[in-house]
Every structure is written in C-alpha cells, then in structure tokens.
CSV table of C-alpha atoms in Angstrom, one decimal:
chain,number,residue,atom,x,y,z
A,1,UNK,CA,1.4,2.7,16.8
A,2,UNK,CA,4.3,0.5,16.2
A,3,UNK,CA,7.0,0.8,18.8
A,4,UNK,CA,10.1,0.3,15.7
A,5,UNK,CA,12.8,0.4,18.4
A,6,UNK,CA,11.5,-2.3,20.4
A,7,UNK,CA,11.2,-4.7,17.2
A,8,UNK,CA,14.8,-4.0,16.3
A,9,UNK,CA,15.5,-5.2,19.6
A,10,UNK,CA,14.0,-8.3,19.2
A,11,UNK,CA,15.2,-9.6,16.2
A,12,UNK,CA,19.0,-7.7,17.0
A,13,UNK,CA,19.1,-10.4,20.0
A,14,UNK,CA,17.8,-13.2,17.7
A,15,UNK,CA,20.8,-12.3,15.4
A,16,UNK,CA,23.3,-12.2,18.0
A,17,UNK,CA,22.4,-16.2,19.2
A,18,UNK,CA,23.6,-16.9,15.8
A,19,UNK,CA,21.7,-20.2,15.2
A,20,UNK,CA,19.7,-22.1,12.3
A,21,UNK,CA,16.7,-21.5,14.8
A,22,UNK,CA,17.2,-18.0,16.1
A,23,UNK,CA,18.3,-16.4,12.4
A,24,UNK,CA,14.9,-18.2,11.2
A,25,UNK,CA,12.8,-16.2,14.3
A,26,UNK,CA,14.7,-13.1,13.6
A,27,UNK,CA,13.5,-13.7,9.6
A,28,UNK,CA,10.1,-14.2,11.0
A,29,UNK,CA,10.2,-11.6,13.4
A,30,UNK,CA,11.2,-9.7,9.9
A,31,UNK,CA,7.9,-10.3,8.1
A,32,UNK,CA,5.5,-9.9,11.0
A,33,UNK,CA,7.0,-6.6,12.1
A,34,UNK,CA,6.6,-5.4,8.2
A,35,UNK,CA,2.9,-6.9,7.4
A,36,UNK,CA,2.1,-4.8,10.6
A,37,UNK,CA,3.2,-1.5,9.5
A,38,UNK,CA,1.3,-1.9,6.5
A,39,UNK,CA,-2.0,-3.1,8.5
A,40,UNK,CA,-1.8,-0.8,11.1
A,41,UNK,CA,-2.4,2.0,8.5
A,42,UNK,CA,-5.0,-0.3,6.8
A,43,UNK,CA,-7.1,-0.5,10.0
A,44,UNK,CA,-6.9,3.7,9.7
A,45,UNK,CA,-9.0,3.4,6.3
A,46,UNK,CA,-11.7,0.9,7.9
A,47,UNK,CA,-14.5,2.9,7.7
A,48,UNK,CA,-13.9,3.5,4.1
A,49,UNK,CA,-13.0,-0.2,2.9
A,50,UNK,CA,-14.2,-3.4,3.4
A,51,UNK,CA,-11.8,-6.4,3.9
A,52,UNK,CA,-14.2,-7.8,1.0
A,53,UNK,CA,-13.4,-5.1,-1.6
A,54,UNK,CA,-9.3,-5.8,-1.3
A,55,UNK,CA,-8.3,-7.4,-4.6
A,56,UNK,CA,-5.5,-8.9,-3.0
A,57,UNK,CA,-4.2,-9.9,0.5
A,58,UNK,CA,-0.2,-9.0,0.4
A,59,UNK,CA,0.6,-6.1,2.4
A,60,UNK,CA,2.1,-4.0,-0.4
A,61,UNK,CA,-1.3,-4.8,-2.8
A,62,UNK,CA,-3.1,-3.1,0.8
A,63,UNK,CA,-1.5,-0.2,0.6
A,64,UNK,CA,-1.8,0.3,-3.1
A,65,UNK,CA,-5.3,-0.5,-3.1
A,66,UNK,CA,-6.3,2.3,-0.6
A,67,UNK,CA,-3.9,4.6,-1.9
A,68,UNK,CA,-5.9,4.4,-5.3
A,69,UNK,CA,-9.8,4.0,-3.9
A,70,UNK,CA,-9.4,6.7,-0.8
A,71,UNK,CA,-6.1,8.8,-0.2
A,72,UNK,CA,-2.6,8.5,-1.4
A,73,UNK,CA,-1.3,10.2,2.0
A,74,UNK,CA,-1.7,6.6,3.8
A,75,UNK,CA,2.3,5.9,2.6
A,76,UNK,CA,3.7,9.7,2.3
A,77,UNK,CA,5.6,11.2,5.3
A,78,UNK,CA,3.8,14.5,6.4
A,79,UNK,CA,4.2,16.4,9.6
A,80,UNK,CA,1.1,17.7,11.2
A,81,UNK,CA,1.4,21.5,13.4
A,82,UNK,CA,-0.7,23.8,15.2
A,83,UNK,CA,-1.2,27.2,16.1
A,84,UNK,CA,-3.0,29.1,17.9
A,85,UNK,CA,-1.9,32.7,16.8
A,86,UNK,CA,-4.5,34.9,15.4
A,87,UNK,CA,-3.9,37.7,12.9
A,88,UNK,CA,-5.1,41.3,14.1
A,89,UNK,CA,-7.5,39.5,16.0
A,90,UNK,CA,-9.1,37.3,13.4
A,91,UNK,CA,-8.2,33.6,12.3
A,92,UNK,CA,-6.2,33.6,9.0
A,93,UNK,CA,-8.5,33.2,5.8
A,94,UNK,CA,-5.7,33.0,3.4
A,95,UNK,CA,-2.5,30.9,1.9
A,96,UNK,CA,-0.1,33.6,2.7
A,97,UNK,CA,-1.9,34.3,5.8
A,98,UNK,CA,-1.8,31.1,7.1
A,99,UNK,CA,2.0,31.0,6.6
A,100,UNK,CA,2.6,33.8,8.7
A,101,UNK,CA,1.7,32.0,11.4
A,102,UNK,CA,3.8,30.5,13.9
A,103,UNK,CA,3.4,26.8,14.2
A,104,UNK,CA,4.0,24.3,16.4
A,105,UNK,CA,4.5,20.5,15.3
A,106,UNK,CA,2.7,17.4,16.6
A,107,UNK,CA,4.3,14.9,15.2
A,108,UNK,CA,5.2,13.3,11.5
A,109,UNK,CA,4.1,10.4,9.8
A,110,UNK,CA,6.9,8.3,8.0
A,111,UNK,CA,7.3,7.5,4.3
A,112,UNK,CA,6.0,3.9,4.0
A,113,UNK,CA,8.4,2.6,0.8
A,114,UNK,CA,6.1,-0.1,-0.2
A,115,UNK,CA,7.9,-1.4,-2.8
A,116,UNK,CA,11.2,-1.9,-0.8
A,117,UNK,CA,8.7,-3.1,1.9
A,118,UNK,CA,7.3,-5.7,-0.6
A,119,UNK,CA,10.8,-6.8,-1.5
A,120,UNK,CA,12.0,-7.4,2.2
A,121,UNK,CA,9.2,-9.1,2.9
A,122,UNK,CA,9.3,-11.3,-0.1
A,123,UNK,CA,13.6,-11.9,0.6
A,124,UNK,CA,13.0,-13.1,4.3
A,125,UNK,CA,10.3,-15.7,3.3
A,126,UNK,CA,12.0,-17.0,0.3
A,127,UNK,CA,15.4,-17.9,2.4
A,128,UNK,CA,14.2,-18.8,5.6
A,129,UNK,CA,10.2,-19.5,5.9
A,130,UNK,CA,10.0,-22.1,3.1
A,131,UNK,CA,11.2,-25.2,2.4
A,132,UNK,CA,11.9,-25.4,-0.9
A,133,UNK,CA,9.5,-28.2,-2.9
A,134,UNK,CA,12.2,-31.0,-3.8
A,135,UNK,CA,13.2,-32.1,-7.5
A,136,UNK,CA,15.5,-35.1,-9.0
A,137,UNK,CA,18.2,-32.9,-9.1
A,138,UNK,CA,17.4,-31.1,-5.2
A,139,UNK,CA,19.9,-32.8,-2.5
A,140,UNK,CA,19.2,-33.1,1.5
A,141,UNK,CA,16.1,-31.6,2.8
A,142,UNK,CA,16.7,-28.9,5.3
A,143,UNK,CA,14.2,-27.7,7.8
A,144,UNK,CA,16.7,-24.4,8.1
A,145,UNK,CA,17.8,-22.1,5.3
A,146,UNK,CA,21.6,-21.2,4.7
A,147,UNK,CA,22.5,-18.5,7.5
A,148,UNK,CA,24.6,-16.2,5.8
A,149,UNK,CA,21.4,-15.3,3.4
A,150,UNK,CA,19.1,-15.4,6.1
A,151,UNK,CA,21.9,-12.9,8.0
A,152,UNK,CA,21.8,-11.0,5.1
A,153,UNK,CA,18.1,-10.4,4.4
A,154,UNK,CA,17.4,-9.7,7.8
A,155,UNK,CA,19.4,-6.8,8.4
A,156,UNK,CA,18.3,-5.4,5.3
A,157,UNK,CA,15.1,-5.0,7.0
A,158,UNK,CA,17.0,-3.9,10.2
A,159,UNK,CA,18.1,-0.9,8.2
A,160,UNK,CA,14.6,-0.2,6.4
A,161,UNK,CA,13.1,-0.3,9.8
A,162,UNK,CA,15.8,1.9,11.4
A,163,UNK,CA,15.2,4.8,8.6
A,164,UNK,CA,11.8,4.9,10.1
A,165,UNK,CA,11.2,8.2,12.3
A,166,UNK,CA,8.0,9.3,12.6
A,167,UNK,CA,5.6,9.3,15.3
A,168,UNK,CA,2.7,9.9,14.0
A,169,UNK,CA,-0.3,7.9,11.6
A,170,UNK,CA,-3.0,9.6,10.4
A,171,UNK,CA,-5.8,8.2,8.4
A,172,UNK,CA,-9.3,9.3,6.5
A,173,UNK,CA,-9.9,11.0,3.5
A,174,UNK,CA,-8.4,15.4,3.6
A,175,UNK,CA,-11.5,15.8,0.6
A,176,UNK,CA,-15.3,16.1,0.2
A,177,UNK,CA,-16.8,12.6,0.4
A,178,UNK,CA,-20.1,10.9,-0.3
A,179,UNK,CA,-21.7,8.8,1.6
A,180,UNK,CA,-25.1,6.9,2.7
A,181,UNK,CA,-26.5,4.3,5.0
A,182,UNK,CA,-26.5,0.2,3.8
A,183,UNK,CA,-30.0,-0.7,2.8
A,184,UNK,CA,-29.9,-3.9,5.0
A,185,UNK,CA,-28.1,-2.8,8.0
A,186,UNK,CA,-27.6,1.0,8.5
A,187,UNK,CA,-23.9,1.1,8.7
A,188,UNK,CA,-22.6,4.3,7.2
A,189,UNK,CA,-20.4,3.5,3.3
A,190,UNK,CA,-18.2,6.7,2.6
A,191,UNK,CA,-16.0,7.4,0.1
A,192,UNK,CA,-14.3,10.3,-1.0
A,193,UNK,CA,-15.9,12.1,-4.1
A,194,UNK,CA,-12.6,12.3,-6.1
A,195,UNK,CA,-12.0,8.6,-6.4
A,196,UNK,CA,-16.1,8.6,-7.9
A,197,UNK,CA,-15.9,9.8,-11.3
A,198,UNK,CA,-16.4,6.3,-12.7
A,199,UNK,CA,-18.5,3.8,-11.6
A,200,UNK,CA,-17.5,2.0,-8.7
A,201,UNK,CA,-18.2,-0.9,-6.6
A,202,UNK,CA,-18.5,-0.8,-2.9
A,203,UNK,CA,-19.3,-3.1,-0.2
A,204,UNK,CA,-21.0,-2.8,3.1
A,205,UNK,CA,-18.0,-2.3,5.7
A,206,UNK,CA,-19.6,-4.3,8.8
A,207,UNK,CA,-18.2,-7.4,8.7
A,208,UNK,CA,-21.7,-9.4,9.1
A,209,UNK,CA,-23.5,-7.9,5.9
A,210,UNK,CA,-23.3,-9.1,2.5
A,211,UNK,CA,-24.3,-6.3,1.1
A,212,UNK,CA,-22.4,-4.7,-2.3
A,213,UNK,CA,-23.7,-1.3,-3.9
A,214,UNK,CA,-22.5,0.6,-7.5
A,215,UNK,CA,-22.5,4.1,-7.4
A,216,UNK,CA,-22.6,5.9,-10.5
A,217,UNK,CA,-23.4,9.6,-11.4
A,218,UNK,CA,-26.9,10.1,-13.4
A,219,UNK,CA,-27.9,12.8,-16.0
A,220,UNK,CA,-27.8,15.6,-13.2
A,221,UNK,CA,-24.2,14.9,-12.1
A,222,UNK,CA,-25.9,13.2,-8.9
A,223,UNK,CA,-24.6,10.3,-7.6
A,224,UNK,CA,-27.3,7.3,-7.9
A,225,UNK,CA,-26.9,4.4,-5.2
A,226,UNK,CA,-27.5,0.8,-6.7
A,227,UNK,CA,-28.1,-2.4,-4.5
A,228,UNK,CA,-26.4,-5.2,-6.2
A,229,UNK,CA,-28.6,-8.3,-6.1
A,230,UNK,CA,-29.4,-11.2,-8.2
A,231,UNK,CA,-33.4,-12.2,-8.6
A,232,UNK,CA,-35.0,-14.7,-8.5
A,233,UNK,CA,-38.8,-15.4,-8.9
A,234,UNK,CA,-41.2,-16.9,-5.8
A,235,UNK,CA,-42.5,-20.5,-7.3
A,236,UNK,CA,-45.8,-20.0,-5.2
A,237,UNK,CA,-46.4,-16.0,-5.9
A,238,UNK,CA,-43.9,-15.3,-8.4
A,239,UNK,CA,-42.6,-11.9,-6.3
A,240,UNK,CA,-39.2,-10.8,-7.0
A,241,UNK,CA,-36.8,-12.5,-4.3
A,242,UNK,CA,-33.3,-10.5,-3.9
A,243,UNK,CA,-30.0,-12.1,-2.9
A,244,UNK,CA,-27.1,-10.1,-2.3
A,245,UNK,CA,-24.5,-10.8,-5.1
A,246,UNK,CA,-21.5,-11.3,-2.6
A,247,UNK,CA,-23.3,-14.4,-1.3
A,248,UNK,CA,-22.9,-16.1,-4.6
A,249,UNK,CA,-18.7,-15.2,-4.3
A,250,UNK,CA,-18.2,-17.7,-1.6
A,251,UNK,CA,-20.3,-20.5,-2.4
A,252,UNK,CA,-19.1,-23.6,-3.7
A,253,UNK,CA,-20.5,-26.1,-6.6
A,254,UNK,CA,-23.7,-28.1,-5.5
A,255,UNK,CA,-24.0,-25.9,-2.6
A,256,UNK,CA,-27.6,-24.4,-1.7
A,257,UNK,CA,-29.3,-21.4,-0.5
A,258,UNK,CA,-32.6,-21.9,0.9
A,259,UNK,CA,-34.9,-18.2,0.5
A,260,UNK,CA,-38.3,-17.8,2.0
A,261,UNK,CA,-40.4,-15.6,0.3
A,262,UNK,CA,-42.3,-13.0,2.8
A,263,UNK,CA,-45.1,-13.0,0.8
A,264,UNK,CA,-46.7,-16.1,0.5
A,265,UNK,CA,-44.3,-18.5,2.8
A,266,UNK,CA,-43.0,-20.9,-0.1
A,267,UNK,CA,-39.5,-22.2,0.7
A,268,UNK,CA,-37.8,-21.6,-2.7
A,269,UNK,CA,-33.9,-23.4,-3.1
A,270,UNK,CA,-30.8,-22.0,-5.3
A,271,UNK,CA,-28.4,-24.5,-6.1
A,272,UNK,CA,-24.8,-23.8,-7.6
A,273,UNK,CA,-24.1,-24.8,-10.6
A,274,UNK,CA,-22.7,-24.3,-13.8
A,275,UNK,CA,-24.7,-22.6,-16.4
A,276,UNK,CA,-24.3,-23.2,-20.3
A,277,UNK,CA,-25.3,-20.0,-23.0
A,278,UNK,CA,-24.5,-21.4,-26.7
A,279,UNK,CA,-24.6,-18.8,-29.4
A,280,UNK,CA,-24.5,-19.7,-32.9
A,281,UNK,CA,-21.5,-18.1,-35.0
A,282,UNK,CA,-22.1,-17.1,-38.7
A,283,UNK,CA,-19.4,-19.3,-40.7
A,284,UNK,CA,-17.0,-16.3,-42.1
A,285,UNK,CA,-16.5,-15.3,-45.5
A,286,UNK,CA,-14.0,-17.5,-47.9
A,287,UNK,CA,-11.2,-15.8,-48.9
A,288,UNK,CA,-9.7,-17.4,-52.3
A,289,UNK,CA,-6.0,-16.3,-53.4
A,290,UNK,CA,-5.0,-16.1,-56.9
A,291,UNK,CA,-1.4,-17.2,-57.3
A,292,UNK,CA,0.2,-14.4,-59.1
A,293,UNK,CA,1.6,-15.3,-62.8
C-alpha cells in the first residue's frame, strides 16, 4: 500500500526549492503519486479484469470501469473488525446477533474521490507537464509553466492526499460469482453474478491469451459460455479454422495471419483489409404539396 506521508514529503521539499524545475517535479510527483492510488486498487481486481477489457486508460475511467463490471466498494471507505466472542456458546447466526458482539477493528479503507482525483490530475498536467502547441498569436516558448499555478495546483493535491487516512485496501467481489476455465489456456475468468444479468463480454485475464468469451443466460436461467472467434474455411479440406476475435483488434491494414489447418497441413493466409457490403435502398415515396387557396 501507498505510504501517503512519505509522498507528501517529497513533493513538500520540491516545493520549498522554489524553482521552474523543482515546482515542475513536485507537479509530476503530483500525478504519479495519484495514477498509483488508483492502480494499486486496480491490481486488487486482477483476477476479475483484463487490462484488454478497460475501455479506457485514465485512472479515473479504471476505477469507474471496475466499479460498474465487479464491485463498487473499490472507491468507498469501509473499516473491516473482528471478533472472536461467541454467544452462549455458539457463533452468532443473526443481524442483531452479530451486533451484539464486541469487535475489534483491523484497519479502514479510504474514500477514493475519483472525480476530484481526475480533476487534480488533469490541473497538474495542464500547467506544468505540457507545453502548450504554439499559434500566430502564442508569444515565447517556455519549457516551464508559470509557478504560481503550478504552486497552486500542487498543493491542491497536497491537501486531497492529506485527507487520506486509511490503512487498509481490500479488493474481490463480497457476492456469488460465476466462473469457468479459458478454453485455450486454463486460466480461471470470474465474475460476480450480479453484474451478469445482460450479456457481457469477457476476456481471458492471462496476459498471453487472446482469448474473448460472451456469457449470456439461456432458457433455464443458466449461464451459457460462448468462445468468440471468427471462421474461416481450410482451402485444402474445407474444416472450420477459428481465430480468436481479439487478434483481429490489433492488427493493422495489409497485415497477415498465417493459420495451419491441423487437419490436412494446408497453410491458409488472412490478410487485413477493408471489406465493402452495398445494399440497395428503395427510392422513398414523393410527397406532393398543394398550396393552399
């Protein structure tokens, strides 16, 4: 976990030197120190979602994005306790006997703002990590941005990280979950069973698979697994060959894939390119307007 006090130390004695140079560090000590806090908790929720399902890469967008596909509690402050006690004897079964226990706390887990985080870490960049693109009407090109602002943003996150107290992250889903084994490589895909009332897309979490799944309930209220794959028939044997869909995401025009069917040996290619579908559209109805008398 982050040690907070230590990185207000930091960027406190960048501030005091009082330069162009040191007030930029501090603003870049700034945005480090915040884009860690928010993937510290990410790396909590790895075995739940892949780096390729994130729609987008901003720390803020991180956060949201688990907090909708797995568990909101990844921003909330909680505190965490245990007991011991037992009630005549037995462990307590109920609400009200469960608060009639004595606890004792472990430790608490901080309210991540993530909105004030996102607006922090937007201010430093924007007055001290970017040079702004010149126009006709720009004047000198600095490398350093004006120091009061810079001052000024960066204690804002001074105070945002100073309102930070706990001492405690906790990650993983508190509900039932679903889960099963990728096709291709075995690794365990989870996800809790609240966030899979519509269909959703998942992808293999190991790093080295490019393997996507939908999962989707059937007639029986079941959840029903399905690889996503794009077909292609052999030219020598005509068997179905299967490509993982995410392999098509990062390829670029003109680029190939060469697939060997197991079947009969023929070396088949896929080239990217651009495909063209035409469908003809029925000319609409005229429409003639009487001018009124």
């Amino acid at each position: 976990m982050l040690d907070i006090p230590k990185r207000i130390t930091v960027i406190n004695s960048l501030l005091e030197q009082d330069t162009e140079q040191s007030l930029t560090y501090a603003a870049l000590e700034c945005r480090l120190t915040l884009e860690y806090l928010c993937y510290e908790r990410f790396k909590l929720y790895y075995s739940y979602l892949s780096e390729s399902d994130l729609k987008k890469w901003q720390p803020r967008h991180i956060i949201k994005q688990i907090s909708d596909d797995i568990d909101d509690n990844i921003y909330k402050e909680f505190t965490i306790s245990i007991s011991a006690e037992k009630i005549d004897g037995r462990l307590p079964k109920t609400k009200e006997d469960f608060e009639s226990v004595k606890y004792t706390p472990l430790g608490t887990q901080s309210e991540l703002k993530i909105n004030k985080l996102h607006q922090l870490w937007n201010g430093v960049s924007n007055v001290a990590l970017h040079i702004p693109v010149p126009s006709i009407s720009s004047g000198n090109l600095n490398i350093y941005g004006d120091k009061d602002n810079i001052r000024k943003k960066v204690n804002d996150v001074v105070s945002f990280l100073s309102g930070m107290k706990g001492n405690l992250l906790m990650g993983g889903s508190f509900s039932e979950e679903y889960g099963f084994s990728c096709f291709a490589c075995n690794t365990k895909i989870k996800r809790p069973v609240r966030k899979l009332q519509h269909e959703t897309v998942v992808s293999c979490i190991n790093p080295k698979c490019q393997e996507s799944y939908i999962i989707q309930k059937d007639g029986n209220d079941e959840f029903e697994v399905t690889r996503r794959v794009i077909k292609f028939s052999c030219a020598g044997c005509n068997e179905d060959l299967e490509i993982p869909t995410r392999i098509f995401r990062e390829l670029h025009f003109d680029q190939k894939i060469n697939i060997n069917c197991g079947k009969c040996n023929t070396l088949s290619e896929v080239i990217m390119r651009p495909m063209m579908k035409s469908t003809k559209i029925e000319s609409p109805p005229s429409i003639n307007f009487e001018p009124r008398q």
